[in-house]
Amino acid sequence: MSYTFELNNERKDSNNVSGKVNAKSPVVEIFSAMANGKDLSRFGNKADVAAKYIMELNSKAVNGDTKAVSELNEIRRFAMEPVLMKEVKLLSIYGNYKNIGYNESCEVEVPDFANIDAKMQAAGQDVTFPVIKKKRVPVATTTISGGYAVDYRKAALGDMSDENELQEQVRVQIRNKAAKYVVETIYNAIKNAKGVKYFIEDSGLTKTDVDKVISDVRRFGKPTISGDYALISQFNGFAGYTGVTPTINGISEAVMKEIHDTGLMGMYNGAVLSEIPNPYDISTLNADGKNFETVLPTGIGYVIPAGAQSPIYTVTRGGLTSFSGNDVTTGQIISRFDMEIGALVAPGREFTVGIISDTNLSQI
């Protein structure tokens, strides 16, 4: 899957700007305030100067001035980047996350366990003991993009009403694509792992297979099962609850109330059940065209033990990079914002995360 899109006459904006504006420039804060519809009086005379400058740039952009387009995109980048980087840190829910500099090699330190077997030996003999070494492993990265077409004519008149919504759209696009990339990387790494792995794939979840994965993973720590509502809600049936019969036997009143209130059980066989929010991707229709696709596959759940060192590593390199160019289909001027992201499941440690997969639901 491609996580970016092409532009005709693509220009990297940082190579096409004056260099006078940086993240701490007043014009960036005033631009954000204008986009959010906030009162500019607190900025004093700086507000008038900055607003005039922003409108002049938009007027030049209307007339095809590529430097003005790049200057505006740099201001947007400085405005969006701090918010987006905070949101991207939520990738740490999958394991270890860090941001590295543009000039740093994309590697992570992973534990390498040595001498872990216990042996019997005669008195006075040397004994092997557990040693945790660190090794550096390269992380493959991909570029994730979000973007939009700007109405420069409208903005040239001082109307910034669309700007906040468009910036939010870019952040949502990048967040969703980043989560999808990480989920796909984890799934493929565990599915294709050699040796020990806790992975089941059925046409509909079966209690026998799910219980086995929970039992296997539980030895590393109390497991949490995370997945889409369509997957997690199937555990209700394992407790004997269908919600259609007038009398339900073999299920406690507390569990019945929990399912009634939330639609889900909170626990199953000592494992915490956790729904991963999975919104629609309104830009993509499903196979029959009757509904939207979801951002993440609905048929994959992760069984993650608490207290264990997570084998999942995600990284972002630098921050946002902005580009401008023309849409390959319409020729319209498009602003694109890129982020480099990587994900890795530590080689040889794939067994510390289990996967349950329902092929009746959407897959990778």
PDB file of N, CA and C in Angstrom, residues 35-131:
ATOM      1  N   ALA A  35      -6.457  31.169  11.896  1.00  0.00           N
ATOM      2  CA  ALA A  35      -7.072  29.912  11.458  1.00  0.00           C
ATOM      3  C   ALA A  35      -8.104  29.420  12.461  1.00  0.00           C
ATOM      4  N   ASN A  36      -7.856  29.682  13.754  1.00  0.00           N
ATOM      5  CA  ASN A  36      -8.763  29.221  14.805  1.00  0.00           C
ATOM      6  C   ASN A  36      -9.859  30.236  15.119  1.00  0.00           C
ATOM      7  N   GLY A  37      -9.857  31.373  14.406  1.00  0.00           N
ATOM      8  CA  GLY A  37     -10.885  32.386  14.620  1.00  0.00           C
ATOM      9  C   GLY A  37     -10.765  33.111  15.946  1.00  0.00           C
ATOM     10  N   LYS A  38      -9.538  33.221  16.473  1.00  0.00           N
ATOM     11  CA  LYS A  38      -9.333  33.858  17.772  1.00  0.00           C
ATOM     12  C   LYS A  38      -9.103  35.364  17.617  1.00  0.00           C
ATOM     13  N   ASP A  39      -9.330  36.078  18.719  1.00  0.00           N
ATOM     14  CA  ASP A  39      -9.130  37.528  18.747  1.00  0.00           C
ATOM     15  C   ASP A  39      -7.637  37.837  18.630  1.00  0.00           C
ATOM     16  N   LEU A  40      -7.285  38.774  17.755  1.00  0.00           N
ATOM     17  CA  LEU A  40      -5.875  39.104  17.528  1.00  0.00           C
ATOM     18  C   LEU A  40      -5.410  40.310  18.335  1.00  0.00           C
ATOM     19  N   SER A  41      -6.287  40.904  19.128  1.00  0.00           N
ATOM     20  CA  SER A  41      -5.933  42.143  19.829  1.00  0.00           C
ATOM     21  C   SER A  41      -4.767  41.954  20.795  1.00  0.00           C
ATOM     22  N   ARG A  42      -4.611  40.765  21.337  1.00  0.00           N
ATOM     23  CA  ARG A  42      -3.529  40.531  22.306  1.00  0.00           C
ATOM     24  C   ARG A  42      -2.150  40.621  21.665  1.00  0.00           C
ATOM     25  N   PHE A  43      -2.090  40.547  20.332  1.00  0.00           N
ATOM     26  CA  PHE A  43      -0.799  40.636  19.652  1.00  0.00           C
ATOM     27  C   PHE A  43      -0.402  42.077  19.334  1.00  0.00           C
ATOM     28  N   GLY A  44      -1.311  43.021  19.563  1.00  0.00           N
ATOM     29  CA  GLY A  44      -1.008  44.422  19.321  1.00  0.00           C
ATOM     30  C   GLY A  44      -0.747  44.715  17.854  1.00  0.00           C
ATOM     31  N   ASN A  45       0.247  45.598  17.606  1.00  0.00           N
ATOM     32  CA  ASN A  45       0.566  46.007  16.233  1.00  0.00           C
ATOM     33  C   ASN A  45       1.099  44.857  15.384  1.00  0.00           C
ATOM     34  N   LYS A  46       1.669  43.839  16.041  1.00  0.00           N
ATOM     35  CA  LYS A  46       2.206  42.694  15.291  1.00  0.00           C
ATOM     36  C   LYS A  46       1.106  41.986  14.494  1.00  0.00           C
ATOM     37  N   ALA A  47      -0.114  42.025  15.025  1.00  0.00           N
ATOM     38  CA  ALA A  47      -1.225  41.334  14.355  1.00  0.00           C
ATOM     39  C   ALA A  47      -1.503  41.953  12.992  1.00  0.00           C
ATOM     40  N   ASP A  48      -1.515  43.289  12.932  1.00  0.00           N
ATOM     41  CA  ASP A  48      -1.796  43.962  11.658  1.00  0.00           C
ATOM     42  C   ASP A  48      -0.711  43.676  10.634  1.00  0.00           C
ATOM     43  N   VAL A  49       0.541  43.721  11.087  1.00  0.00           N
ATOM     44  CA  VAL A  49       1.669  43.469  10.182  1.00  0.00           C
ATOM     45  C   VAL A  49       1.624  42.035   9.656  1.00  0.00           C
ATOM     46  N   ALA A  50       1.400  41.070  10.568  1.00  0.00           N
ATOM     47  CA  ALA A  50       1.390  39.658  10.174  1.00  0.00           C
ATOM     48  C   ALA A  50       0.199  39.344   9.272  1.00  0.00           C
ATOM     49  N   ALA A  51      -0.982  39.861   9.625  1.00  0.00           N
ATOM     50  CA  ALA A  51      -2.179  39.598   8.819  1.00  0.00           C
ATOM     51  C   ALA A  51      -2.014  40.151   7.404  1.00  0.00           C
ATOM     52  N   LYS A  52      -1.430  41.357   7.306  1.00  0.00           N
ATOM     53  CA  LYS A  52      -1.186  41.944   5.983  1.00  0.00           C
ATOM     54  C   LYS A  52      -0.222  41.080   5.179  1.00  0.00           C
ATOM     55  N   TYR A  53       0.830  40.593   5.852  1.00  0.00           N
ATOM     56  CA  TYR A  53       1.837  39.751   5.188  1.00  0.00           C
ATOM     57  C   TYR A  53       1.210  38.447   4.686  1.00  0.00           C
ATOM     58  N   ILE A  54       0.365  37.825   5.515  1.00  0.00           N
ATOM     59  CA  ILE A  54      -0.283  36.557   5.148  1.00  0.00           C
ATOM     60  C   ILE A  54      -1.224  36.763   3.959  1.00  0.00           C
ATOM     61  N   MET A  55      -1.994  37.848   3.974  1.00  0.00           N
ATOM     62  CA  MET A  55      -2.917  38.110   2.862  1.00  0.00           C
ATOM     63  C   MET A  55      -2.159  38.424   1.575  1.00  0.00           C
ATOM     64  N   GLU A  56      -1.025  39.128   1.703  1.00  0.00           N
ATOM     65  CA  GLU A  56      -0.208  39.419   0.517  1.00  0.00           C
ATOM     66  C   GLU A  56       0.352  38.136  -0.090  1.00  0.00           C
ATOM     67  N   LEU A  57       0.795  37.214   0.767  1.00  0.00           N
ATOM     68  CA  LEU A  57       1.300  35.929   0.263  1.00  0.00           C
ATOM     69  C   LEU A  57       0.207  35.170  -0.484  1.00  0.00           C
ATOM     70  N   ASN A  58      -1.002  35.185   0.062  1.00  0.00           N
ATOM     71  CA  ASN A  58      -2.115  34.499  -0.606  1.00  0.00           C
ATOM     72  C   ASN A  58      -2.456  35.156  -1.939  1.00  0.00           C
ATOM     73  N   SER A  59      -2.369  36.492  -2.002  1.00  0.00           N
ATOM     74  CA  SER A  59      -2.623  37.196  -3.263  1.00  0.00           C
ATOM     75  C   SER A  59      -1.598  36.800  -4.317  1.00  0.00           C
ATOM     76  N   LYS A  60      -0.341  36.688  -3.912  1.00  0.00           N
ATOM     77  CA  LYS A  60       0.707  36.265  -4.841  1.00  0.00           C
ATOM     78  C   LYS A  60       0.488  34.815  -5.276  1.00  0.00           C
ATOM     79  N   ALA A  61       0.032  33.984  -4.335  1.00  0.00           N
ATOM     80  CA  ALA A  61      -0.214  32.571  -4.656  1.00  0.00           C
ATOM     81  C   ALA A  61      -1.328  32.432  -5.690  1.00  0.00           C
ATOM     82  N   VAL A  62      -2.339  33.304  -5.613  1.00  0.00           N
ATOM     83  CA  VAL A  62      -3.426  33.286  -6.600  1.00  0.00           C
ATOM     84  C   VAL A  62      -2.872  33.479  -8.005  1.00  0.00           C
ATOM     85  N   ASN A  63      -1.827  34.303  -8.111  1.00  0.00           N
ATOM     86  CA  ASN A  63      -1.229  34.619  -9.407  1.00  0.00           C
ATOM     87  C   ASN A  63      -0.118  33.650  -9.803  1.00  0.00           C
ATOM     88  N   GLY A  64      -0.002  32.538  -9.061  1.00  0.00           N
ATOM     89  CA  GLY A  64       0.944  31.497  -9.442  1.00  0.00           C
ATOM     90  C   GLY A  64       2.349  31.669  -8.919  1.00  0.00           C
ATOM     91  N   ASP A  65       2.546  32.518  -7.906  1.00  0.00           N
ATOM     92  CA  ASP A  65       3.875  32.723  -7.323  1.00  0.00           C
ATOM     93  C   ASP A  65       4.228  31.515  -6.444  1.00  0.00           C
ATOM     94  N   THR A  66       5.130  30.664  -6.920  1.00  0.00           N
ATOM     95  CA  THR A  66       5.458  29.433  -6.183  1.00  0.00           C
ATOM     96  C   THR A  66       6.184  29.719  -4.878  1.00  0.00           C
ATOM     97  N   LYS A  67       6.963  30.810  -4.826  1.00  0.00           N
ATOM     98  CA  LYS A  67       7.653  31.156  -3.582  1.00  0.00           C
ATOM     99  C   LYS A  67       6.657  31.533  -2.489  1.00  0.00           C
ATOM    100  N   ALA A  68       5.584  32.230  -2.872  1.00  0.00           N
ATOM    101  CA  ALA A  68       4.551  32.590  -1.901  1.00  0.00           C
ATOM    102  C   ALA A  68       3.837  31.346  -1.380  1.00  0.00           C
ATOM    103  N   VAL A  69       3.559  30.390  -2.280  1.00  0.00           N
ATOM    104  CA  VAL A  69       2.932  29.127  -1.868  1.00  0.00           C
ATOM    105  C   VAL A  69       3.825  28.402  -0.866  1.00  0.00           C
ATOM    106  N   SER A  70       5.124  28.334  -1.163  1.00  0.00           N
ATOM    107  CA  SER A  70       6.064  27.644  -0.278  1.00  0.00           C
ATOM    108  C   SER A  70       6.175  28.351   1.065  1.00  0.00           C
ATOM    109  N   GLU A  71       6.177  29.695   1.048  1.00  0.00           N
ATOM    110  CA  GLU A  71       6.265  30.466   2.292  1.00  0.00           C
ATOM    111  C   GLU A  71       5.058  30.175   3.182  1.00  0.00           C
ATOM    112  N   LEU A  72       3.877  30.130   2.584  1.00  0.00           N
ATOM    113  CA  LEU A  72       2.668  29.816   3.350  1.00  0.00           C
ATOM    114  C   LEU A  72       2.707  28.395   3.894  1.00  0.00           C
ATOM    115  N   ASN A  73       3.208  27.458   3.104  1.00  0.00           N
ATOM    116  CA  ASN A  73       3.288  26.070   3.568  1.00  0.00           C
ATOM    117  C   ASN A  73       4.267  25.916   4.722  1.00  0.00           C
ATOM    118  N   GLU A  74       5.355  26.684   4.699  1.00  0.00           N
ATOM    119  CA  GLU A  74       6.299  26.643   5.816  1.00  0.00           C
ATOM    120  C   GLU A  74       5.639  27.161   7.089  1.00  0.00           C
ATOM    121  N   ILE A  75       4.844  28.229   6.968  1.00  0.00           N
ATOM    122  CA  ILE A  75       4.122  28.743   8.135  1.00  0.00           C
ATOM    123  C   ILE A  75       3.140  27.689   8.643  1.00  0.00           C
ATOM    124  N   ARG A  76       2.436  27.036   7.721  1.00  0.00           N
ATOM    125  CA  ARG A  76       1.509  25.963   8.114  1.00  0.00           C
ATOM    126  C   ARG A  76       2.253  24.835   8.823  1.00  0.00           C
ATOM    127  N   ARG A  77       3.389  24.475   8.278  1.00  0.00           N
ATOM    128  CA  ARG A  77       4.170  23.374   8.861  1.00  0.00           C
ATOM    129  C   ARG A  77       4.570  23.700  10.294  1.00  0.00           C
ATOM    130  N   PHE A  78       5.062  24.914  10.513  1.00  0.00           N
ATOM    131  CA  PHE A  78       5.454  25.317  11.867  1.00  0.00           C
ATOM    132  C   PHE A  78       4.250  25.328  12.807  1.00  0.00           C
ATOM    133  N   ALA A  79       3.070  25.668  12.273  1.00  0.00           N
ATOM    134  CA  ALA A  79       1.863  25.712  13.102  1.00  0.00           C
ATOM    135  C   ALA A  79       1.359  24.313  13.442  1.00  0.00           C
ATOM    136  N   MET A  80       1.420  23.394  12.483  1.00  0.00           N
ATOM    137  CA  MET A  80       0.861  22.048  12.666  1.00  0.00           C
ATOM    138  C   MET A  80       1.790  21.094  13.407  1.00  0.00           C
ATOM    139  N   GLU A  81       3.089  21.239  13.197  1.00  0.00           N
ATOM    140  CA  GLU A  81       4.040  20.221  13.646  1.00  0.00           C
ATOM    141  C   GLU A  81       3.986  19.925  15.146  1.00  0.00           C
ATOM    142  N   PRO A  82       3.985  20.943  16.032  1.00  0.00           N
ATOM    143  CA  PRO A  82       3.965  20.624  17.474  1.00  0.00           C
ATOM    144  C   PRO A  82       2.739  19.814  17.884  1.00  0.00           C
ATOM    145  N   VAL A  83       1.579  20.163  17.317  1.00  0.00           N
ATOM    146  CA  VAL A  83       0.340  19.446  17.655  1.00  0.00           C
ATOM    147  C   VAL A  83       0.409  18.014  17.146  1.00  0.00           C
ATOM    148  N   LEU A  84       0.845  17.848  15.900  1.00  0.00           N
ATOM    149  CA  LEU A  84       0.897  16.513  15.301  1.00  0.00           C
ATOM    150  C   LEU A  84       1.889  15.612  16.023  1.00  0.00           C
ATOM    151  N   MET A  85       3.049  16.149  16.408  1.00  0.00           N
ATOM    152  CA  MET A  85       4.057  15.318  17.070  1.00  0.00           C
ATOM    153  C   MET A  85       3.553  14.817  18.424  1.00  0.00           C
ATOM    154  N   LYS A  86       2.746  15.622  19.115  1.00  0.00           N
ATOM    155  CA  LYS A  86       2.137  15.157  20.368  1.00  0.00           C
ATOM    156  C   LYS A  86       1.163  14.022  20.096  1.00  0.00           C
ATOM    157  N   GLU A  87       0.392  14.161  19.022  1.00  0.00           N
ATOM    158  CA  GLU A  87      -0.598  13.134  18.683  1.00  0.00           C
ATOM    159  C   GLU A  87       0.078  11.843  18.234  1.00  0.00           C
ATOM    160  N   VAL A  88       1.172  11.960  17.499  1.00  0.00           N
ATOM    161  CA  VAL A  88       1.872  10.776  16.999  1.00  0.00           C
ATOM    162  C   VAL A  88       2.501   9.987  18.147  1.00  0.00           C
ATOM    163  N   LYS A  89       2.788  10.653  19.263  1.00  0.00           N
ATOM    164  CA  LYS A  89       3.344   9.945  20.421  1.00  0.00           C
ATOM    165  C   LYS A  89       2.393   8.871  20.940  1.00  0.00           C
ATOM    166  N   LEU A  90       1.120   8.966  20.553  1.00  0.00           N
ATOM    167  CA  LEU A  90       0.153   7.945  20.963  1.00  0.00           C
ATOM    168  C   LEU A  90       0.476   6.588  20.359  1.00  0.00           C
ATOM    169  N   LEU A  91       1.389   6.555  19.371  1.00  0.00           N
ATOM    170  CA  LEU A  91       1.839   5.268  18.836  1.00  0.00           C
ATOM    171  C   LEU A  91       2.518   4.433  19.916  1.00  0.00           C
ATOM    172  N   SER A  92       2.890   5.066  21.028  1.00  0.00           N
ATOM    173  CA  SER A  92       3.528   4.326  22.119  1.00  0.00           C
ATOM    174  C   SER A  92       2.586   3.299  22.738  1.00  0.00           C
ATOM    175  N   ILE A  93       1.269   3.365  22.436  1.00  0.00           N
ATOM    176  CA  ILE A  93       0.362   2.338  22.960  1.00  0.00           C
ATOM    177  C   ILE A  93       0.706   0.971  22.383  1.00  0.00           C
ATOM    178  N   TYR A  94       1.389   0.935  21.242  1.00  0.00           N
ATOM    179  CA  TYR A  94       1.780  -0.338  20.643  1.00  0.00           C
ATOM    180  C   TYR A  94       3.116  -0.841  21.194  1.00  0.00           C
ATOM    181  N   GLY A  95       3.827  -0.010  21.942  1.00  0.00           N
ATOM    182  CA  GLY A  95       5.130  -0.421  22.459  1.00  0.00           C
ATOM    183  C   GLY A  95       6.037   0.773  22.642  1.00  0.00           C
ATOM    184  N   ASN A  96       7.290   0.640  22.205  1.00  0.00           N
ATOM    185  CA  ASN A  96       8.287   1.682  22.391  1.00  0.00           C
ATOM    186  C   ASN A  96       8.237   2.679  21.230  1.00  0.00           C
ATOM    187  N   TYR A  97       8.258   3.967  21.565  1.00  0.00           N
ATOM    188  CA  TYR A  97       8.240   5.004  20.523  1.00  0.00           C
ATOM    189  C   TYR A  97       9.324   6.034  20.802  1.00  0.00           C
ATOM    190  N   LYS A  98       9.981   6.497  19.737  1.00  0.00           N
ATOM    191  CA  LYS A  98      10.891   7.636  19.878  1.00  0.00           C
ATOM    192  C   LYS A  98      10.969   8.391  18.561  1.00  0.00           C
ATOM    193  N   ASN A  99      11.278   9.677  18.693  1.00  0.00           N
ATOM    194  CA  ASN A  99      11.509  10.519  17.524  1.00  0.00           C
ATOM    195  C   ASN A  99      13.009  10.749  17.395  1.00  0.00           C
ATOM    196  N   ILE A 100      13.544  10.576  16.194  1.00  0.00           N
ATOM    197  CA  ILE A 100      14.969  10.785  15.961  1.00  0.00           C
ATOM    198  C   ILE A 100      15.157  11.958  15.010  1.00  0.00           C
ATOM    199  N   GLY A 101      16.365  12.508  15.004  1.00  0.00           N
ATOM    200  CA  GLY A 101      16.659  13.648  14.151  1.00  0.00           C
ATOM    201  C   GLY A 101      16.787  13.252  12.693  1.00  0.00           C
ATOM    202  N   TYR A 102      16.685  14.256  11.830  1.00  0.00           N
ATOM    203  CA  TYR A 102      16.788  14.002  10.385  1.00  0.00           C
ATOM    204  C   TYR A 102      18.116  13.350  10.017  1.00  0.00           C
ATOM    205  N   ASN A 103      19.175  13.699  10.732  1.00  0.00           N
ATOM    206  CA  ASN A 103      20.509  13.222  10.358  1.00  0.00           C
ATOM    207  C   ASN A 103      20.935  11.965  11.117  1.00  0.00           C
ATOM    208  N   GLU A 104      20.072  11.436  11.978  1.00  0.00           N
ATOM    209  CA  GLU A 104      20.408  10.233  12.739  1.00  0.00           C
ATOM    210  C   GLU A 104      20.059   8.980  11.943  1.00  0.00           C
ATOM    211  N   SER A 105      20.851   7.925  12.170  1.00  0.00           N
ATOM    212  CA  SER A 105      20.533   6.647  11.529  1.00  0.00           C
ATOM    213  C   SER A 105      19.286   6.068  12.183  1.00  0.00           C
ATOM    214  N   CYS A 106      18.445   5.446  11.377  1.00  0.00           N
ATOM    215  CA  CYS A 106      17.170   4.929  11.882  1.00  0.00           C
ATOM    216  C   CYS A 106      17.392   3.533  12.451  1.00  0.00           C
ATOM    217  N   GLU A 107      17.807   3.486  13.703  1.00  0.00           N
ATOM    218  CA  GLU A 107      18.072   2.232  14.402  1.00  0.00           C
ATOM    219  C   GLU A 107      17.463   2.301  15.790  1.00  0.00           C
ATOM    220  N   VAL A 108      17.186   1.130  16.357  1.00  0.00           N
ATOM    221  CA  VAL A 108      16.727   1.058  17.742  1.00  0.00           C
ATOM    222  C   VAL A 108      17.559   0.021  18.482  1.00  0.00           C
ATOM    223  N   GLU A 109      17.671   0.210  19.790  1.00  0.00           N
ATOM    224  CA  GLU A 109      18.353  -0.772  20.637  1.00  0.00           C
ATOM    225  C   GLU A 109      17.335  -1.780  21.136  1.00  0.00           C
ATOM    226  N   VAL A 110      17.588  -3.052  20.886  1.00  0.00           N
ATOM    227  CA  VAL A 110      16.686  -4.098  21.361  1.00  0.00           C
ATOM    228  C   VAL A 110      17.468  -5.041  22.268  1.00  0.00           C
ATOM    229  N   PRO A 111      16.811  -5.611  23.292  1.00  0.00           N
ATOM    230  CA  PRO A 111      17.510  -6.531  24.190  1.00  0.00           C
ATOM    231  C   PRO A 111      17.801  -7.859  23.508  1.00  0.00           C
ATOM    232  N   ASP A 112      18.979  -8.391  23.776  1.00  0.00           N
ATOM    233  CA  ASP A 112      19.371  -9.702  23.250  1.00  0.00           C
ATOM    234  C   ASP A 112      19.745 -10.559  24.450  1.00  0.00           C
ATOM    235  N   PHE A 113      18.936 -11.566  24.741  1.00  0.00           N
ATOM    236  CA  PHE A 113      19.116 -12.365  25.944  1.00  0.00           C
ATOM    237  C   PHE A 113      20.108 -13.497  25.681  1.00  0.00           C
ATOM    238  N   ALA A 114      21.117 -13.600  26.548  1.00  0.00           N
ATOM    239  CA  ALA A 114      22.155 -14.623  26.388  1.00  0.00           C
ATOM    240  C   ALA A 114      22.300 -15.420  27.683  1.00  0.00           C
ATOM    241  N   ASN A 115      22.786 -16.665  27.553  1.00  0.00           N
ATOM    242  CA  ASN A 115      23.011 -17.541  28.719  1.00  0.00           C
ATOM    243  C   ASN A 115      21.765 -17.650  29.589  1.00  0.00           C
ATOM    244  N   ILE A 116      20.618 -17.815  28.960  1.00  0.00           N
ATOM    245  CA  ILE A 116      19.385 -17.805  29.744  1.00  0.00           C
ATOM    246  C   ILE A 116      19.018 -19.179  30.289  1.00  0.00           C
ATOM    247  N   ASP A 117      19.752 -20.221  29.889  1.00  0.00           N
ATOM    248  CA  ASP A 117      19.418 -21.551  30.396  1.00  0.00           C
ATOM    249  C   ASP A 117      20.108 -21.785  31.738  1.00  0.00           C
ATOM    250  N   ALA A 118      19.379 -22.369  32.691  1.00  0.00           N
ATOM    251  CA  ALA A 118      19.938 -22.695  33.998  1.00  0.00           C
ATOM    252  C   ALA A 118      20.499 -24.113  33.952  1.00  0.00           C
ATOM    253  N   LYS A 119      21.700 -24.297  34.482  1.00  0.00           N
ATOM    254  CA  LYS A 119      22.341 -25.607  34.431  1.00  0.00           C
ATOM    255  C   LYS A 119      22.793 -26.028  35.826  1.00  0.00           C
ATOM    256  N   MET A 120      22.954 -27.350  35.993  1.00  0.00           N
ATOM    257  CA  MET A 120      23.500 -27.884  37.236  1.00  0.00           C
ATOM    258  C   MET A 120      24.988 -28.124  37.026  1.00  0.00           C
ATOM    259  N   GLN A 121      25.783 -27.857  38.050  1.00  0.00           N
ATOM    260  CA  GLN A 121      27.221 -28.082  37.926  1.00  0.00           C
ATOM    261  C   GLN A 121      27.784 -28.470  39.287  1.00  0.00           C
ATOM    262  N   ALA A 122      28.940 -29.068  39.245  1.00  0.00           N
ATOM    263  CA  ALA A 122      29.596 -29.485  40.484  1.00  0.00           C
ATOM    264  C   ALA A 122      30.108 -28.262  41.241  1.00  0.00           C
ATOM    265  N   ALA A 123      30.319 -28.438  42.551  1.00  0.00           N
ATOM    266  CA  ALA A 123      30.824 -27.341  43.371  1.00  0.00           C
ATOM    267  C   ALA A 123      32.158 -26.855  42.828  1.00  0.00           C
ATOM    268  N   GLY A 124      32.348 -25.542  42.832  1.00  0.00           N
ATOM    269  CA  GLY A 124      33.606 -24.970  42.370  1.00  0.00           C
ATOM    270  C   GLY A 124      33.671 -24.732  40.880  1.00  0.00           C
ATOM    271  N   GLN A 125      32.683 -25.207  40.142  1.00  0.00           N
ATOM    272  CA  GLN A 125      32.670 -25.019  38.684  1.00  0.00           C
ATOM    273  C   GLN A 125      32.045 -23.664  38.345  1.00  0.00           C
ATOM    274  N   ASP A 126      32.399 -23.147  37.174  1.00  0.00           N
ATOM    275  CA  ASP A 126      31.777 -21.908  36.704  1.00  0.00           C
ATOM    276  C   ASP A 126      30.308 -22.163  36.366  1.00  0.00           C
ATOM    277  N   VAL A 127      29.487 -21.138  36.545  1.00  0.00           N
ATOM    278  CA  VAL A 127      28.065 -21.253  36.247  1.00  0.00           C
ATOM    279  C   VAL A 127      27.684 -20.174  35.233  1.00  0.00           C
ATOM    280  N   THR A 128      26.866 -20.558  34.258  1.00  0.00           N
ATOM    281  CA  THR A 128      26.354 -19.549  33.329  1.00  0.00           C
ATOM    282  C   THR A 128      25.194 -18.821  33.989  1.00  0.00           C
ATOM    283  N   PHE A 129      25.044 -17.558  33.673  1.00  0.00           N
ATOM    284  CA  PHE A 129      23.966 -16.768  34.261  1.00  0.00           C
ATOM    285  C   PHE A 129      23.365 -15.864  33.188  1.00  0.00           C
ATOM    286  N   PRO A 130      22.098 -15.446  33.402  1.00  0.00           N
ATOM    287  CA  PRO A 130      21.433 -14.634  32.382  1.00  0.00           C
ATOM    288  C   PRO A 130      22.136 -13.300  32.161  1.00  0.00           C
ATOM    289  N   VAL A 131      22.284 -12.929  30.917  1.00  0.00           N
ATOM    290  CA  VAL A 131      22.883 -11.653  30.546  1.00  0.00           C
ATOM    291  C   VAL A 131      21.981 -10.987  29.508  1.00  0.00           C
TER     292      VAL A 131
END
